[in-house]
Amino acid sequence: MQHKAKLSSLFVCCALGMSTQVLAEDSVFVGHLADMSGPTAFVGKNYADGVRDSLGYINDNGGIKGTTLEYETIDYAYKVPQAIASYKKWHSRKNMVAMQGWGTADTEALISFVARDKVPVFSASYSGHLTDPTGKNPHTKKPAPYNFFYGASYSDACRGLVQWAAQDWKDKGEKGKPKFTHIGANHPFPNAPKEACAEYATELGFDVQPAVVISMKPGDFKAQCLSLKSSESNYGYIANLGGSVLSLVKSCNTVGTDIQFMSNIWGGDKNIFAAAGEGIKDYIFPTMTPFWNDDAPGMKLVREISKQSDESGTEERVHHYMRGVCSTFFMKEAMEWAKDNGGITGENVKKGMYVHKDWVPKGLEGVCLAANWSNEDHRGINQVNIYKGNYNGGDVTVEKVSQVTLERRDDWLGY
């Protein structure tokens, strides 16, 4: 689709005899970082497809009020140096006005670059560290004025899960303090919500256990599962994704660990449940969109977008794909505002993110949650939908069990 976008702009330029300067105004460049082959590719491919299909669909339907989106997808394989090199290339050679990003480590590494260059980054990292644009909270690592993401932060999603767990403990009539354990690699992505969620769990009356470390790569995690069994942890928050989650679930099933698993948003989907098999029982996970077969008005548009890479329209997309769509369409509407208010520049696109309240992109009603960004608070979404997944002998089912709306506490900003 990138090649198509370039040809389209070139044709208009040549046909009308326009200058190179006008051509630049007729198209704008968006960079797209994706993990298609690295340790997070299990879900990275799904999300990347949502972004790429959306960019292609936007171009095929008028672009940004007539302005073509030129774009390039780079598979950086979850390597931070490659992500930084790609960003620098795009910024210096392409005059990039926005970027669709991916991982936590690379997004956090680029915070200062994008703020200096005034390039809005719409990342698939939901790290709470990206939500404080001013740096006013002492927990904030760096002010992140040009970072946006669609969804509740990892910290807020985990807070929502422990709220659910506290109620679940009460509903079961259990006595004493429930035990809570964070399970994940020692890496920026799994670590992003660790301290914030542990603090809130303590606040809610949990006995927080020492974190259990497992690799981001698949492996034999029986020793870690035995540790969870020994500590008698009641609720475990899985901070990893993909093959690592599969290995953990199977290892704990093998050694008979009795624990209620809860996962981050990347650690729960129908593909994981199908692959994990009988180990998936009452698995709790958060979402920010409906599922492929759900009856929501905006799913009609999502299915049309999906035909960009699946002409048959038969491929069932997981919810990560829908979040890629939402991320791209929030960017699209911010660009449309920018075009009407001084031109599509990074600075104007950023301003466009603050214009709407309870904002849902047109045509995606019921798919994208209503968002509210401000120049002092980039926690766009504070609602967490909580689902339960079961394998059921291969008949995978998911059902909604709760909806939590998180407070916008000042001490949680950037944390």
Coordinates of C-alpha atoms in Angstrom, one line a residue, residues 72-392:
E72 CA 6.4 2.6 5.6
T73 CA 6.3 -0.5 8.0
I74 CA 9.6 -1.6 9.4
D75 CA 9.9 -4.9 11.3
Y76 CA 12.4 -3.9 14.0
A77 CA 12.1 -7.3 15.7
Y78 CA 11.7 -5.7 19.1
K79 CA 15.2 -4.4 19.0
V80 CA 15.5 -0.9 20.5
P81 CA 18.6 0.2 18.4
Q82 CA 16.8 -0.7 15.2
A83 CA 13.7 1.3 16.4
I84 CA 15.8 4.4 17.1
A85 CA 17.6 4.1 13.7
S86 CA 14.3 3.7 11.9
Y87 CA 12.9 6.8 13.7
K88 CA 16.0 8.9 12.8
K89 CA 15.8 7.8 9.2
W90 CA 12.2 8.7 8.9
H91 CA 12.6 12.1 10.7
S92 CA 15.6 13.2 8.6
R93 CA 14.6 11.9 5.2
K94 CA 10.8 11.8 5.2
N95 CA 9.7 14.8 7.3
M96 CA 7.5 12.5 9.4
V97 CA 4.4 14.1 10.9
A98 CA 3.4 11.1 13.1
M99 CA 4.4 7.5 13.9
Q100 CA 2.5 4.4 14.8
G101 CA 4.8 2.6 17.3
W102 CA 4.9 -0.7 19.1
G103 CA 7.0 -1.8 22.1
T104 CA 7.5 -0.3 25.6
A105 CA 11.3 -0.3 25.6
D106 CA 11.6 1.5 22.3
T107 CA 8.7 3.9 22.9
E108 CA 10.2 4.9 26.2
A109 CA 13.7 5.2 24.6
L110 CA 12.2 7.6 22.0
I111 CA 10.4 9.9 24.4
S112 CA 13.0 12.7 24.3
F113 CA 13.5 12.4 20.5
V114 CA 9.8 12.8 19.6
A115 CA 9.3 15.6 22.1
R116 CA 12.2 17.5 20.6
D117 CA 11.1 16.8 17.0
K118 CA 7.4 17.4 17.7
V119 CA 6.4 14.0 16.2
P120 CA 3.3 12.5 17.8
V121 CA 3.8 8.8 18.5
F122 CA 0.7 6.5 18.7
S123 CA 2.2 3.5 20.4
A124 CA 1.0 0.0 21.2
S125 CA 2.8 0.3 24.5
Y126 CA 0.4 1.2 27.3
S127 CA 3.1 2.1 29.8
G128 CA 1.9 4.5 32.5
H129 CA 5.2 6.3 32.1
L130 CA 3.8 7.6 28.7
T131 CA 0.8 9.3 30.2
D132 CA 2.3 12.4 31.9
P133 CA 2.9 15.1 29.3
T134 CA 4.3 17.7 31.7
G135 CA 6.4 15.7 34.1
K136 CA 4.6 17.1 37.1
N137 CA 4.3 13.7 38.9
P138 CA 7.4 12.7 40.8
H139 CA 6.9 9.1 39.6
T140 CA 7.3 10.2 35.9
K141 CA 10.5 9.2 34.3
K142 CA 10.4 11.8 31.6
P143 CA 7.7 14.2 30.4
A144 CA 6.0 12.6 27.4
P145 CA 4.1 15.4 25.6
Y146 CA 4.1 13.7 22.2
N147 CA 3.1 10.2 23.3
F148 CA -0.4 8.8 22.9
F149 CA -1.9 5.4 23.0
Y150 CA -5.4 3.9 22.7
G151 CA -6.3 1.9 25.8
A152 CA -6.0 2.0 29.5
S153 CA -2.4 2.0 30.7
Y154 CA -0.8 -1.2 31.9
S155 CA -0.9 0.1 35.4
D156 CA -4.6 1.1 35.2
A157 CA -5.6 -2.2 33.6
C158 CA -3.8 -4.1 36.4
R159 CA -5.5 -1.9 39.0
G160 CA -8.8 -2.8 37.3
L161 CA -7.9 -6.5 37.6
V162 CA -7.0 -6.4 41.3
Q163 CA -10.3 -4.5 41.9
W164 CA -12.0 -7.5 40.2
A165 CA -9.9 -9.9 42.3
A166 CA -10.8 -8.2 45.6
Q167 CA -14.5 -8.5 44.7
D168 CA -14.0 -12.1 43.6
W169 CA -12.3 -13.0 46.9
K170 CA -15.2 -11.5 48.8
D171 CA -17.9 -13.2 46.6
K172 CA -16.3 -16.6 47.2
G173 CA -16.6 -15.9 51.0
E174 CA -12.8 -16.3 51.5
K175 CA -11.2 -15.2 54.8
G176 CA -8.0 -13.3 55.5
K177 CA -5.8 -11.4 53.0
P178 CA -5.6 -12.8 49.4
K179 CA -2.1 -13.2 48.1
F180 CA -1.1 -11.4 44.9
T181 CA 2.0 -12.1 42.7
H182 CA 3.4 -10.3 39.7
I183 CA 4.8 -12.8 37.1
G184 CA 6.9 -11.6 34.2
A185 CA 10.3 -10.9 32.7
N186 CA 12.7 -8.3 34.1
H187 CA 12.1 -6.0 31.1
P188 CA 10.5 -2.6 30.6
F189 CA 7.2 -4.0 29.2
P190 CA 6.4 -6.5 32.0
N191 CA 7.9 -4.1 34.6
A192 CA 5.8 -1.1 33.5
P193 CA 2.9 -1.7 35.9
K194 CA 4.7 -3.8 38.6
E195 CA 5.2 -1.2 41.4
A196 CA 2.0 0.8 40.6
C197 CA -0.2 -2.3 40.7
A198 CA 1.5 -3.8 43.8
E199 CA 0.9 -0.5 45.6
Y200 CA -2.8 -0.5 44.7
A201 CA -3.2 -4.2 45.6
T202 CA -1.7 -3.4 49.0
E203 CA -4.2 -0.5 49.3
L204 CA -7.0 -2.9 48.6
G205 CA -5.9 -5.4 51.3
F206 CA -3.8 -7.9 49.3
D207 CA -0.7 -9.6 50.7
V208 CA 1.7 -8.8 47.9
Q209 CA 4.3 -11.6 47.3
P210 CA 7.8 -11.2 45.8
A211 CA 7.6 -11.1 42.0
V212 CA 8.2 -14.3 40.1
V213 CA 10.5 -13.8 37.1
I214 CA 10.0 -15.8 33.8
S215 CA 11.6 -15.2 30.4
M216 CA 9.8 -13.4 27.6
K217 CA 10.7 -16.5 25.5
P218 CA 8.9 -19.9 25.8
G219 CA 10.5 -22.2 28.3
D220 CA 10.1 -24.7 31.1
F221 CA 8.7 -22.7 34.0
K222 CA 7.9 -25.6 36.4
A223 CA 10.3 -24.2 39.0
Q224 CA 8.5 -20.8 39.0
C225 CA 5.1 -22.6 39.1
L226 CA 6.3 -24.6 42.2
S227 CA 7.3 -21.3 43.7
L228 CA 3.8 -19.9 43.2
K229 CA 2.4 -23.1 44.6
S230 CA 4.6 -22.9 47.7
S231 CA 3.7 -19.3 48.4
E232 CA 0.0 -20.2 48.1
S233 CA -0.6 -17.1 45.9
N234 CA -4.3 -16.7 45.1
Y235 CA -4.0 -14.3 42.2
G236 CA -1.2 -14.0 39.7
Y237 CA -0.8 -11.2 37.2
I238 CA 0.9 -12.4 34.0
A239 CA 2.9 -9.5 32.6
N240 CA 4.3 -11.3 29.6
L241 CA 2.7 -12.4 26.3
G242 CA 2.6 -15.0 23.6
G243 CA 4.7 -18.1 23.9
S244 CA 5.9 -17.2 27.4
V245 CA 2.3 -17.2 28.6
L246 CA 1.6 -20.6 26.9
S247 CA 4.7 -22.1 28.6
L248 CA 3.6 -20.7 32.0
V249 CA 0.1 -22.0 31.8
K250 CA 1.2 -25.5 30.7
S251 CA 4.0 -25.7 33.3
C252 CA 1.6 -24.6 36.2
N253 CA -1.0 -27.1 35.0
T254 CA 1.6 -29.9 35.0
V255 CA 2.7 -29.2 38.6
G256 CA -0.8 -28.5 39.9
T257 CA -0.5 -24.9 40.8
D258 CA -3.8 -23.7 42.1
I259 CA -3.9 -20.0 41.2
Q260 CA -6.3 -17.5 39.5
F261 CA -4.4 -16.2 36.5
M262 CA -5.0 -12.6 35.4
S263 CA -3.1 -11.2 32.4
N264 CA -2.2 -7.9 30.8
I265 CA -4.1 -7.1 27.6
W266 CA -1.5 -8.8 25.3
G267 CA -1.6 -12.0 27.3
G268 CA -5.2 -13.0 26.7
D269 CA -6.9 -13.8 23.4
K270 CA -8.6 -16.7 21.6
N271 CA -5.4 -17.8 19.8
I272 CA -3.5 -18.1 23.2
F273 CA -6.5 -20.0 24.7
A274 CA -6.7 -22.4 21.7
A275 CA -2.9 -23.1 21.8
A276 CA -2.7 -23.5 25.6
G277 CA -5.5 -26.1 25.7
E278 CA -6.8 -27.6 28.9
G279 CA -4.7 -25.2 31.1
I280 CA -7.0 -22.4 30.3
K281 CA -9.7 -22.3 32.9
D282 CA -11.5 -19.1 34.0
Y283 CA -8.5 -17.1 32.7
I284 CA -9.1 -13.4 33.4
F285 CA -7.9 -10.7 31.0
P286 CA -8.8 -7.1 30.0
T287 CA -9.9 -5.7 26.6
M288 CA -10.5 -2.3 25.1
T289 CA -12.6 -3.4 22.1
P290 CA -15.3 -6.0 21.3
F291 CA -14.5 -9.3 19.6
W292 CA -14.7 -10.1 15.9
N293 CA -18.2 -11.7 16.0
D294 CA -19.7 -9.2 18.5
D295 CA -22.7 -7.2 17.4
A296 CA -21.4 -3.6 17.5
P297 CA -22.2 -0.8 15.0
G298 CA -18.5 0.0 14.3
M299 CA -17.6 -3.6 13.4
K300 CA -19.1 -3.1 10.0
L301 CA -16.3 -0.6 9.3
V302 CA -13.7 -2.9 10.9
R303 CA -14.7 -5.7 8.6
E304 CA -14.3 -3.5 5.5
I305 CA -10.9 -2.4 6.7
S306 CA -9.9 -6.0 7.2
K307 CA -10.5 -6.7 3.5
Q308 CA -7.3 -4.6 2.8
S309 CA -5.3 -7.8 3.6
D310 CA -8.0 -10.4 3.5
E311 CA -10.2 -9.8 0.4
S312 CA -12.4 -12.8 1.3
G313 CA -13.4 -11.1 4.6
T314 CA -13.4 -14.5 6.3
E315 CA -10.3 -14.2 8.6
E316 CA -11.4 -13.8 12.3
R317 CA -9.3 -11.0 13.8
V318 CA -8.3 -11.0 17.5
H319 CA -9.0 -7.9 19.6
H320 CA -5.4 -6.7 19.2
Y321 CA -6.2 -6.0 15.5
M322 CA -9.1 -3.8 16.5
R323 CA -6.9 -1.7 18.8
G324 CA -4.6 -1.1 15.9
V325 CA -7.6 0.2 13.9
C326 CA -8.6 2.5 16.8
S327 CA -5.1 3.9 17.2
T328 CA -4.9 4.7 13.5
F329 CA -8.3 6.3 13.3
F330 CA -7.8 8.6 16.3
M331 CA -4.6 9.7 14.5
K332 CA -6.6 10.2 11.3
E333 CA -9.2 12.5 12.9
A334 CA -6.5 14.5 14.7
M335 CA -4.8 14.9 11.3
E336 CA -8.1 16.1 9.8
W337 CA -8.4 18.7 12.5
A338 CA -4.8 19.8 11.8
K339 CA -5.4 20.2 8.1
D340 CA -8.3 22.6 8.8
N341 CA -6.3 24.5 11.4
G342 CA -2.9 25.4 9.9
G343 CA -1.8 22.2 8.2
I344 CA -0.8 18.6 9.0
T345 CA 2.3 19.1 11.1
G346 CA 3.3 17.1 14.1
E347 CA 2.5 20.0 16.4
N348 CA -0.9 20.5 15.0
V349 CA -1.7 16.8 15.1
K350 CA -0.9 16.9 18.8
K351 CA -3.3 19.8 19.2
G352 CA -5.9 17.9 17.4
M353 CA -5.8 15.2 20.1
Y354 CA -7.1 17.6 22.6
V355 CA -10.1 19.0 20.7
H356 CA -12.8 16.3 21.3
K357 CA -14.3 15.1 24.5
D358 CA -15.7 11.6 24.9
W359 CA -14.3 11.0 21.5
V360 CA -15.0 8.0 19.3
P361 CA -13.8 8.0 15.7
K362 CA -16.6 8.3 13.2
G363 CA -17.8 4.9 12.1
L364 CA -16.2 3.0 15.0
E365 CA -19.0 3.4 17.5
G366 CA -19.1 0.5 19.8
V367 CA -15.6 -0.6 18.8
C368 CA -13.3 2.2 20.2
L369 CA -14.0 3.3 23.8
A370 CA -14.7 7.0 24.3
A371 CA -11.4 8.8 24.8
N372 CA -10.4 12.0 26.6
W373 CA -6.9 13.4 26.2
S374 CA -5.8 16.8 27.6
N375 CA -2.5 18.7 27.5
E376 CA -1.9 17.8 31.1
D377 CA -3.1 14.2 31.1
H378 CA -2.6 11.6 28.4
R379 CA -4.6 8.9 30.1
G380 CA -7.0 8.7 27.2
I381 CA -9.0 5.7 28.4
N382 CA -9.7 4.9 32.0
Q383 CA -12.3 2.1 31.4
V384 CA -11.3 -1.6 31.7
N385 CA -13.5 -4.3 30.4
I386 CA -12.7 -7.6 32.1
Y387 CA -13.3 -11.0 30.4
K388 CA -13.0 -14.7 31.4
G389 CA -11.6 -17.2 28.9
N390 CA -12.1 -21.0 28.9
Y391 CA -10.8 -23.7 26.6
N392 CA -13.8 -26.0 27.0

